[in-house]
Amino acid sequence: MHILIATDGSRQSLTAARHLKTFVDPEKVNELSILAVIRPLAAVAFADELSVTARRDVDREALTFREAATSAVATIAAEFDGWGPKVHQRIRSGSPANEIIKCAKQLEAGLIVVASGGRGNVLVGGTAQRVQNYAPCPVLVVRPAPRQKPVRRAKEAGDKKESVKPSRRATKTAANRSATKRSKNEN
Amino acid sequence: MADQAISGDRVSGIEDESDLKRSITGKLLFFYVLGDVLGSGIYVLIGSVAGAVGGAFWLSFGLGVAVATITGLAYAELVTKYPQAAGAALYVNKAFKNRPLTFLITFCMLSASFAAAASLAQGFSDYFSQVWELPPPLMIGLLFIVVLAVVNFIGITESVVANVVMTVIEVSGLVIILICGAIFIGEGRADFGKLVEFNAESSPIMAILAGIALAFFAMTGFENAANVAEETIEPQKTFPRALVGGMIAAGILYVLVAMTAALTVPIGTLAGSDAALLEVVKTDILPVPLALITIVFAVIAMVAITNTCLVALVTQSRILYGMAREDVVPGVFGKVHATRRSPWVALIFAAVVVGALLAIAGQLAVGDPAPGEEKTTALEILVNVTVVFTLFIYGMVIVAALKLRGKDESEGTFKAWTPLLVFGLLANAGLLVYSVINDPTSLIWCAGLLALGGVLFLLERAFDRRRSESV
């Protein structure tokens, strides 16, 4: 199976990738693709929040979104270092949901992993939502843990093996609720 | 699949071009430039230019277009060398390696964009009042800015298709004007002598200069093409063509439209109108019900202005985001919304500044002009400020292009003809001097906007120190 992990540079997408690792058997995965989509006409074409600290000394006048996307993808890819399957790093540009779906079709992916920012959107569906609706394969949507009742959450989360500690915000998300949605004839 | 060549189960880097897909083709870029340029100028400004020059105001448009296009060549050259999103600030930084100067240019870009967006909002409300007169124009202008900020936050306009559609609508509006002109000439009613008439008050040269300075605004916006430079397929080949091609196409349309307006409508009417192009349609040349075509045309004009203004707001929030990442302004401007991935603080801030500019200019323009003085409209105030900033930036970009000659060049680098660039530099400088002498108050506005940048810079410094102390 080829798994496609999409990242928008958010910490949540890193959490999603880590979550995948907690329950998927690497033996059953042939290949892994990490995909970032740059949105050329957006106010911020790609925001990398994963590897900010490492990039203090680069030529910062050159605001390059491509570099941001590349380093976000590399950060996620590094998570899977030594995990097993071969990891591909991919960057595309256009509308995120479209490109993720197109990429999944081309790769004949067996699973798409996306992070969801959280709250639903009244006006326009988020990327995760659109991917779910049109994906050619099952989709794993990793949502952030709700912020209320942090105490009970922590207990529920219990399994410290999953221990994710990239940042203050992401620790809360250790207990991800995840929703798998399948469509068509997969697996 | 193209990328199965590398085997082994370790993490592999990005393997080949198929993994690095870019999405902006030359055609899309052409439409992006054309749409951005067309929206800014002719719908908004034609009345003011006509008033300043007289029947020959198409000449001002022609010359303004020429100077801007020469500047466009410098941009094209630099983009092929440094295909990144930062535009003028990046080029100046590469050329001078002087951080204060880079900051200054960046703040100038930001200020120019603020003033441009405010001018456009003013233009929008002028056209809006043609459709529905009731709401106060200032309210419409502010509402317009708020809606655009929300649209940018949600990211509706990220669709490249939407951009092309808007551009086609913009062009169709100008085609309506040209058809009016063709029918008018066909009926033998045109008096071509009007095309060489000048405003009686001043000498023709001064009149044309005044016109160019205003018409220049009509060409601004092309520099925003740098926004998508990074995502352009084969930028070295496509960028110069699409950028210069888009500018020339816009320029030709401008000159033709200006001629049509001069032929069909008395100059006095054009100059006195808040939505001057609408006057051409209102001459009732077209065999279509007047009320209908008036509304259609006003809507088209509003679409055009909206498109350009959206790009301006994107550019502003990008600049703020970039500066926050460089620690030039407070870090909050670098905040990206979790779901929408939009720099929401920067978007709100930009909307507030543009709204404030709009309100202040509106207030100043309301007051009665001193006796014997012409009334300056809110639009003209804002346009002048934009033009002063833009001329300065354009001049610096040409200097940077010349200074960076011989550096970072590769086989595919586009090279503009040097004498042309030198001429462009002189023209930009000359216009800048003229604009400042003609309207010294614009300097106060410029200083005010730059001071705002200075405040942000100091805030960042203050917070930065506190942060480092607390560590």
PDB file of C-alpha atoms in Angstrom, chain B residues 460-470:
ATOM      1  CA  GLU B 460       9.328  44.846  17.597  1.00  0.00           C
ATOM      2  CA  ARG B 461      12.581  46.181  19.020  1.00  0.00           C
ATOM      3  CA  ALA B 462      10.954  46.846  22.395  1.00  0.00           C
ATOM      4  CA  PHE B 463       9.320  43.432  22.589  1.00  0.00           C
ATOM      5  CA  ASP B 464      12.405  41.720  21.323  1.00  0.00           C
ATOM      6  CA  ARG B 465      14.499  43.235  24.098  1.00  0.00           C
ATOM      7  CA  ARG B 466      11.977  42.278  26.724  1.00  0.00           C
ATOM      8  CA  ARG B 467      11.933  38.771  25.365  1.00  0.00           C
ATOM      9  CA  SER B 468      15.683  38.408  25.408  1.00  0.00           C
ATOM     10  CA  GLU B 469      15.816  39.840  28.927  1.00  0.00           C
ATOM     11  CA  SER B 470      13.232  37.420  30.204  1.00  0.00           C
TER      12      SER B 470
END
